[in-house]
Tab-separated table of C-alpha atoms in Angstrom:
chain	number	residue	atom	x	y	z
A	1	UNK	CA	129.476	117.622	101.665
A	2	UNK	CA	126.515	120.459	103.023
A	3	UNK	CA	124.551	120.039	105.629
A	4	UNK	CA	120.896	119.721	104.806
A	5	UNK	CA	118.744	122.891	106.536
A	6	UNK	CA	116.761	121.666	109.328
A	7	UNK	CA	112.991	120.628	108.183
A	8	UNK	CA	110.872	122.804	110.875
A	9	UNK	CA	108.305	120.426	112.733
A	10	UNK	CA	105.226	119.125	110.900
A	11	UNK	CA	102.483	121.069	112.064
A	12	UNK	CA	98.673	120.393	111.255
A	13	UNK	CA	95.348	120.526	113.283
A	14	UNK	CA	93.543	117.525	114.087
A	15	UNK	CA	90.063	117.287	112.501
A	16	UNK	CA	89.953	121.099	111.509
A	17	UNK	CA	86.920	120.557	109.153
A	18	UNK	CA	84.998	118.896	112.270
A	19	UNK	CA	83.843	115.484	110.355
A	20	UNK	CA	84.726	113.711	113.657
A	21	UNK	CA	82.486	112.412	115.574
A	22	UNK	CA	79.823	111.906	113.017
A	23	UNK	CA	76.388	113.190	114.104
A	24	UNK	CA	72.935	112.753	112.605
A	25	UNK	CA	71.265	116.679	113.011
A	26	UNK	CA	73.531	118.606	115.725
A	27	UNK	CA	75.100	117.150	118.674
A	28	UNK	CA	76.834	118.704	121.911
A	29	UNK	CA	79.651	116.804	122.520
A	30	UNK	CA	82.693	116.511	125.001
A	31	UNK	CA	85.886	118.221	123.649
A	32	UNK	CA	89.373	116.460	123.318
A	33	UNK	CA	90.104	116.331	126.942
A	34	UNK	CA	87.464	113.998	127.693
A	35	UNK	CA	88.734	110.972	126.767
A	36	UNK	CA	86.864	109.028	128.861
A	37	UNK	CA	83.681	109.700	127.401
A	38	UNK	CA	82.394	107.130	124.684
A	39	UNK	CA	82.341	110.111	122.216
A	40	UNK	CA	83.861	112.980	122.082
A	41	UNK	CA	85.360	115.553	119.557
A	42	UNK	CA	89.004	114.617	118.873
A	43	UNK	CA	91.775	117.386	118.038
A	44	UNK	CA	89.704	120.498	119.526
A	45	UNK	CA	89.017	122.064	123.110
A	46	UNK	CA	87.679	124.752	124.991
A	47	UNK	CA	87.821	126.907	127.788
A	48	UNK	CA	84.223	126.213	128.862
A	49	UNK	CA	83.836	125.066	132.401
A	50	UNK	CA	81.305	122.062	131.223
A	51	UNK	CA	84.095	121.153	128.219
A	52	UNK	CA	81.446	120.894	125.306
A	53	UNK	CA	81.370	121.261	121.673
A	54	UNK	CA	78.437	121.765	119.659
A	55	UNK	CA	78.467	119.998	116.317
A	56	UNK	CA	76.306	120.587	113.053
A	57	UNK	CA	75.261	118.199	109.762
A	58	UNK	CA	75.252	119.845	106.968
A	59	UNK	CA	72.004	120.701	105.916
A	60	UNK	CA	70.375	121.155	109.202
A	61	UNK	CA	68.349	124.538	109.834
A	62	UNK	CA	69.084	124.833	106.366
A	63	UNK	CA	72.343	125.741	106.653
A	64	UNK	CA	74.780	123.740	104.134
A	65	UNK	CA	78.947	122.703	105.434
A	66	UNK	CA	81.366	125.134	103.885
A	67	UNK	CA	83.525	122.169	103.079
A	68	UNK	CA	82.749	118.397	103.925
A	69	UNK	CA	79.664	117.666	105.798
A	70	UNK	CA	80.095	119.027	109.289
A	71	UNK	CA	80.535	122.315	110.910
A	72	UNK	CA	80.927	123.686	114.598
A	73	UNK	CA	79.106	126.518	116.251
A	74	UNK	CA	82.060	128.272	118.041
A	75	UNK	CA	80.114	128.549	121.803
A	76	UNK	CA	77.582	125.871	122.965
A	77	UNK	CA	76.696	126.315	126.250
A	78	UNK	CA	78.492	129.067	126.812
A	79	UNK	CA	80.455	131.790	125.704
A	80	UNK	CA	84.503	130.402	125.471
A	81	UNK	CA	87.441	129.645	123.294
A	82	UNK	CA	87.922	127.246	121.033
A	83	UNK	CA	91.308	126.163	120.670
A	84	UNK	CA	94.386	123.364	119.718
A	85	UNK	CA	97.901	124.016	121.137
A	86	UNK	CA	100.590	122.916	118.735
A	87	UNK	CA	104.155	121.695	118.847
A	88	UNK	CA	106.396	124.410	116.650
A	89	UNK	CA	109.370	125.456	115.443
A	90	UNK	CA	110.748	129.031	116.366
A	91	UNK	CA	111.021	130.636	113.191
A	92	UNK	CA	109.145	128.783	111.072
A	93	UNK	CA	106.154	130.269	108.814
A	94	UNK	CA	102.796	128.340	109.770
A	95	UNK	CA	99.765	128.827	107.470
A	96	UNK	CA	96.080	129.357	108.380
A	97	UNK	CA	92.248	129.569	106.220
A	98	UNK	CA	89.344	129.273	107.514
A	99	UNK	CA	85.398	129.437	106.896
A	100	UNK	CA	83.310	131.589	109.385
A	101	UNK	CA	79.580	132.303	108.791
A	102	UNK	CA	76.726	134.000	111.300
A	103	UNK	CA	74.404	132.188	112.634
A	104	UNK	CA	71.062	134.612	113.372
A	105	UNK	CA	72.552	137.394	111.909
A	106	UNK	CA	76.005	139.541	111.678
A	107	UNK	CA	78.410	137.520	114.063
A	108	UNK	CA	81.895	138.786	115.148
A	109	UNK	CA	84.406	136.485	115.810
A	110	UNK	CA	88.645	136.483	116.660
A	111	UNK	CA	91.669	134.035	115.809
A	112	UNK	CA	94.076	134.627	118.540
A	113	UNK	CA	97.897	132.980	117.754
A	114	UNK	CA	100.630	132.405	120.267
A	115	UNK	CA	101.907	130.718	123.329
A	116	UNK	CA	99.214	129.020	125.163
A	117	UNK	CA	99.887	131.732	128.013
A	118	UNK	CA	99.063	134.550	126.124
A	119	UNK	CA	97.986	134.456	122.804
A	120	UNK	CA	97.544	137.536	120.221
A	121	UNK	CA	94.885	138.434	118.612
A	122	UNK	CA	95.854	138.286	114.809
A	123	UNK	CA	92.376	139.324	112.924
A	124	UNK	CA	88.546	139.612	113.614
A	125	UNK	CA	85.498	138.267	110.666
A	126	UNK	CA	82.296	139.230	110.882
A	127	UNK	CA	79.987	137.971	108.149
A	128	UNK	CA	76.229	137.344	107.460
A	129	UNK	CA	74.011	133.907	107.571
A	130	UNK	CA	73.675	133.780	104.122
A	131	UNK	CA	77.205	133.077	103.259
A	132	UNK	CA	80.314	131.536	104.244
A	133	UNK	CA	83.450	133.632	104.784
A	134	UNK	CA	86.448	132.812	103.761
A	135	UNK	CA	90.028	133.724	104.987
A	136	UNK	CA	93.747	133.196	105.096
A	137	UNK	CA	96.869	134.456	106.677
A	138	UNK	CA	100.378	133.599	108.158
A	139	UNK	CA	102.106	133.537	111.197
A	140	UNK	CA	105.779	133.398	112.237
A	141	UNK	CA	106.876	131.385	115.286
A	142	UNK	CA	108.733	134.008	117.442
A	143	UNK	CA	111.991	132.641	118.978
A	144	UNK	CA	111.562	130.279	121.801
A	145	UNK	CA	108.209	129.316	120.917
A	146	UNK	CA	107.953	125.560	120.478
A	147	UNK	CA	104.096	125.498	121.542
A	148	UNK	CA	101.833	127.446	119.772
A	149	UNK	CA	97.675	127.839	120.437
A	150	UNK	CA	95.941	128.263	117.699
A	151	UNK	CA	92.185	129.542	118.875
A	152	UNK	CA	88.644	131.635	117.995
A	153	UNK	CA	87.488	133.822	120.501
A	154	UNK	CA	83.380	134.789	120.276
A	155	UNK	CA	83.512	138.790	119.860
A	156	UNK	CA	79.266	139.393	118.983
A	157	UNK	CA	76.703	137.800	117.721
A	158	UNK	CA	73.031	138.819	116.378
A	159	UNK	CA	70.257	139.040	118.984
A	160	UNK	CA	72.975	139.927	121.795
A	161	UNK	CA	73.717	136.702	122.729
A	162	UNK	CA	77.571	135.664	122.461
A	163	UNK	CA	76.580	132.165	123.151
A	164	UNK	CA	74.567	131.614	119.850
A	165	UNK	CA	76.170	131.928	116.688
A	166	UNK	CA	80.002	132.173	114.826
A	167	UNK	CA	80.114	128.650	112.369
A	168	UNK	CA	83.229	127.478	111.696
A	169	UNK	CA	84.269	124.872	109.023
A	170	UNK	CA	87.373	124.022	106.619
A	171	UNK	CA	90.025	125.254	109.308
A	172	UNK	CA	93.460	124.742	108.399
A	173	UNK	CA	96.510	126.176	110.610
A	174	UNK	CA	100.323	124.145	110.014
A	175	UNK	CA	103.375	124.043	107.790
A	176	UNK	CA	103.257	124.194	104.090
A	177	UNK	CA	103.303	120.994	101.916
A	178	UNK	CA	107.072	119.088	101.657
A	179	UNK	CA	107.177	116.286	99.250
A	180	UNK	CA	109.951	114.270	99.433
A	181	UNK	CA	110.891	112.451	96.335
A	182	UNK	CA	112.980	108.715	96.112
A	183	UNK	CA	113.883	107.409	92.736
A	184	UNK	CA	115.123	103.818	91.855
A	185	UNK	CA	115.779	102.107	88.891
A	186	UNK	CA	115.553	98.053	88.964
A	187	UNK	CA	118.168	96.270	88.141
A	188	UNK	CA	121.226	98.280	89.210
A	189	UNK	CA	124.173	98.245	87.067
A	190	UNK	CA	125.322	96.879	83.538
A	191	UNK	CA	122.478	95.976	81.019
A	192	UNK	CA	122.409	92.512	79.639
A	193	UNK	CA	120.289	91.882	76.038
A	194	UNK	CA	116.667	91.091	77.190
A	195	UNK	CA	116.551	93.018	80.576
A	196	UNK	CA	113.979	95.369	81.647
A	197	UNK	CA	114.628	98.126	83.243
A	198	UNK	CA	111.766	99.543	85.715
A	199	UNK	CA	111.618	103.005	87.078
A	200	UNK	CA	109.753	104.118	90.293
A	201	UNK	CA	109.731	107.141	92.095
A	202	UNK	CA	107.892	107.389	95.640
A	203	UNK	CA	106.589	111.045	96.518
A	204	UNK	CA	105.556	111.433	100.611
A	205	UNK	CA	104.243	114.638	102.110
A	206	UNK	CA	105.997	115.488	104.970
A	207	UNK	CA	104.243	118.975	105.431
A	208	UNK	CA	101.005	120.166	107.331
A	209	UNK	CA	99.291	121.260	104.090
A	210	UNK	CA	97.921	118.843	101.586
A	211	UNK	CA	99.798	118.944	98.564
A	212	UNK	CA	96.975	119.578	95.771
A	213	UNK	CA	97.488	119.103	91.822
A	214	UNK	CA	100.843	118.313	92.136
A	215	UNK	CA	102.825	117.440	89.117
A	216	UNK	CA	105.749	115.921	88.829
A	217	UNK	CA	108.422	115.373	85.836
A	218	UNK	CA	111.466	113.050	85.945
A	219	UNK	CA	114.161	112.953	82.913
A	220	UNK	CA	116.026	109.878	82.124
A	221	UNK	CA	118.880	109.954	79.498
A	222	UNK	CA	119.972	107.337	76.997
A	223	UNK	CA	122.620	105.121	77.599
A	224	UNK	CA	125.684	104.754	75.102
A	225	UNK	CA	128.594	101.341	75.617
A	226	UNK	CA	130.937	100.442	73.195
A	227	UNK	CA	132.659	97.166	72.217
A	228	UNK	CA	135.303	96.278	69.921
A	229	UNK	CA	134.944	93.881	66.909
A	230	UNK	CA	137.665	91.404	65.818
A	231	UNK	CA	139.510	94.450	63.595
A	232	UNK	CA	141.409	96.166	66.092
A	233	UNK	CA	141.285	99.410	63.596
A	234	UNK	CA	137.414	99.728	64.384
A	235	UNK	CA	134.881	99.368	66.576
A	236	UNK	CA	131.030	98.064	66.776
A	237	UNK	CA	128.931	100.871	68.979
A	238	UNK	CA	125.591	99.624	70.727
A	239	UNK	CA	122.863	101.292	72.787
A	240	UNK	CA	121.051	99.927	75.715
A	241	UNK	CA	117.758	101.565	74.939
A	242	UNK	CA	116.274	103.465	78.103
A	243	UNK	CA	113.572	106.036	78.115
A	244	UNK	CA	114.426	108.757	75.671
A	245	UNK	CA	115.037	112.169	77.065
A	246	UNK	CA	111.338	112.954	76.516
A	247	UNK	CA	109.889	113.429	80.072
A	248	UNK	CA	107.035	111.551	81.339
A	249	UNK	CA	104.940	113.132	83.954
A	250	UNK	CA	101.971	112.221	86.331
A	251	UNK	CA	99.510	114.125	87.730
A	252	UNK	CA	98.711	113.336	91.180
A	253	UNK	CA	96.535	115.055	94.213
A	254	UNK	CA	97.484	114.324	97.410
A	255	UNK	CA	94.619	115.640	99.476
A	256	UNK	CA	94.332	114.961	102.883
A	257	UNK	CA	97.034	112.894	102.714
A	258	UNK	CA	99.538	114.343	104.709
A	259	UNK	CA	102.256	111.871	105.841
A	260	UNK	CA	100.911	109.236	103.318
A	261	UNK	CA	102.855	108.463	99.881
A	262	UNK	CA	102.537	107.047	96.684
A	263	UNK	CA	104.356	105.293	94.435
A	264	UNK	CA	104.558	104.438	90.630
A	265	UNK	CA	106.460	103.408	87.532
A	266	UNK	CA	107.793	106.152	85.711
A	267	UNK	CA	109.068	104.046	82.597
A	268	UNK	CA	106.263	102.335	80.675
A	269	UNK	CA	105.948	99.905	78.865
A	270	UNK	CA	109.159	98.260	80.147
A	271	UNK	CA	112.607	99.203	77.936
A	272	UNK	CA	114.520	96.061	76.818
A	273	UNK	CA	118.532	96.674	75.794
A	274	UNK	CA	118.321	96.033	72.156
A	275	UNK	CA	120.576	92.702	70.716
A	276	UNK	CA	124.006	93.624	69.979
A	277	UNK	CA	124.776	93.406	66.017
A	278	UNK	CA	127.106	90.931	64.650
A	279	UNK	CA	130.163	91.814	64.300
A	280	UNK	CA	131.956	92.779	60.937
A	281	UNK	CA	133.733	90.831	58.987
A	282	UNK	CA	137.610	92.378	58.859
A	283	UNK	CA	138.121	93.657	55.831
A	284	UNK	CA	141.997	94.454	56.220
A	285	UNK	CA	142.884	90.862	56.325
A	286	UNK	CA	145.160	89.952	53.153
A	287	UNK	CA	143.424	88.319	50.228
A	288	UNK	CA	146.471	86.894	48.227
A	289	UNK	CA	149.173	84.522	48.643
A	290	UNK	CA	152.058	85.455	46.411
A	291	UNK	CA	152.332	88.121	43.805
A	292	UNK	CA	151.404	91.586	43.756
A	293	UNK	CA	147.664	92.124	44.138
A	294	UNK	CA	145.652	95.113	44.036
A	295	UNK	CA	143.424	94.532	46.344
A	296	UNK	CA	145.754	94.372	49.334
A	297	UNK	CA	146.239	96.993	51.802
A	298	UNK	CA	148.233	99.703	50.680
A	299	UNK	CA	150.927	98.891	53.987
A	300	UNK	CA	151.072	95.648	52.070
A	301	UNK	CA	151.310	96.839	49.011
A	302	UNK	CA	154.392	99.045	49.604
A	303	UNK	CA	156.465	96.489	51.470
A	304	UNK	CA	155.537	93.439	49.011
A	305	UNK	CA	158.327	92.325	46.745
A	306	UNK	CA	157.902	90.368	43.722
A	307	UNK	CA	158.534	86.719	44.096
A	308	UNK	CA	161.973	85.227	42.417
A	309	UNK	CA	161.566	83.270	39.220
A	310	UNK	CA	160.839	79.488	39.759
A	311	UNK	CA	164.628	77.465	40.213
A	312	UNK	CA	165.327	75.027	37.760
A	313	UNK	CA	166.884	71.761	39.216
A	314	UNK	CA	169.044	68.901	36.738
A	315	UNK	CA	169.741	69.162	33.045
A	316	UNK	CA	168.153	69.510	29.342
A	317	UNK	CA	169.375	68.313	26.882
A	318	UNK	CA	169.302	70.659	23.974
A	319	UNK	CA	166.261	70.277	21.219
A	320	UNK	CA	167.501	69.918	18.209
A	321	UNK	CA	165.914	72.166	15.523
């Protein structure tokens, strides 16, 4: 028996396309670490001093979500990080994309990946207001890592003021997508005539990413038993009829729904075993009782001998001619 490699942590950011809190036009809200408040913005933070967020609705100043139907202006009150620290896995490969867009103008902006210490810059956007950007990128866990910030970092912004500007929407940092994959087959074990046999398989995503347009195929063969008939020189085969080796596939998108599963038949409609045929009549048994006959075996045949002539008991007395 192996040993199964080690699954590196699950790793995805909490609300990364900001549809959490919902707000009616734009809203400055308390980050993560505010519990206490009666709303707040979970998943993200920031190094501002007052701890504040600034949320958007998509639409509002004319300027539509890159993906759902809220978006975040990088600095509100002032000019800070936005960040989430994550638990990780030293050597693992995490995943980012992103949407950035300027706000006035040109805007400048950094994603900065490491320890919460001292993270590294990795790239810097700068794109116009009339567009969104979009990016992605990897990063490797360096060993003896196991938290990892994941942050944006205001570099300009049109007009001068760092404050102002640098949307962000559709962010994604975390593990690939791992679907695991349990198959059962209901009932376990011989076939009787008249059963149904049902097939489900149960896919879960265990990774960060969402695992979109995935398809998957499962193969199940026919099975062949064998049982004897009264002649011991032959034999009466059967099948138990199962799904043919055709494969039968669904389609499935599993969207934001990391950690969730599904399930579903795979065999459909239902496969019965089909009756066993009656057996055969023997057609080796003997079909004579004395005298040579043609018609039995030719072992029989060869060791037959002819019957003696019929015995004649008392006496005659001779016919006189």
């Amino acid at each position: 028996m192996t040993t199964p490699p080690t699954v590196p942590l699950r790793v995805a950011l909490v609300n990364g396309s900001f549809e959490q809190p919902t707000v009616a036009n734009f809203e400055i809200l308390p980050d993560a670490s505010q519990t206490q408040a009666p709303k707040f913005v979970p998943g993200w933070r920031t190094t501002a001093s007052d701890h504040m967020i600034e949320l958007w609705r998509s639409g509002f100043n004319g300027v539509p979500a890159a993906e759902g139907a809220q978006f975040a202006e990088l600095n509100a009150n002032q000019v800070a990080t936005l960040y989430q620290d994550l638990p990780t896995t030293p050597g693992s490969t995490l995943y980012w994309r992103l949407y950035h867009r300027g706000r006035l103008g040109q805007d400048t902006m950094a994603l900065d990946i490491g320890s919460p210490g001292a993270p590294v810059e990795q790239r810097r956007f700068t794109d116009g207001n009339t567009a969104w950007g979009y990016y992605t990128g990897t990063y490797t866990v360096p060993a003896g890592q196991t938290v990892t910030r994941f942050a944006f970092r205001s570099v300009s912004a049109a007009g001068g003021n760092r404050g102002i500007g640098n949307f962000l929407d559709g962010v994604f940092f975390g593990t690939a997508p791992l679907v695991e994959l349990t198959k059962s087959a209901i009932p376990v074990g011989p076939l009787e005539v008249g059963d149904v046999i049902t097939y489900r398989i149960t896919a879960r995503n265990e990774g960060g990413g969402a695992a979109e347009n995935l398809v998957l195929t499962t193969t199940s063969r026919r099975a062949r038993r064998t049982s004897p008939d009264p002649c011991a020189s032959s034999r009466v085969r059967t099948r138990a009829r199962r799904p043919t080796n055709r494969a039968t596939t669904r389609r499935i998108s599993t969207r934001r729904r990391t950690g969730s599963s599904s399930t579903w038949a795979t065999a459909r409609p239902p496969y019965r075993a089909a009756a066993c045929p009656a057996p055969r009549p023997c057609r080796r048994a003997p079909r004579w009782s004395t005298g040579w006959s043609s018609t039995g075996p030719p072992a029989a045949r060869r060791s037959a001998t002819p019957p003696p002539p019929p015995t004649r008991t008392g006496s005659a007395t001779p016919r006189n001619r």
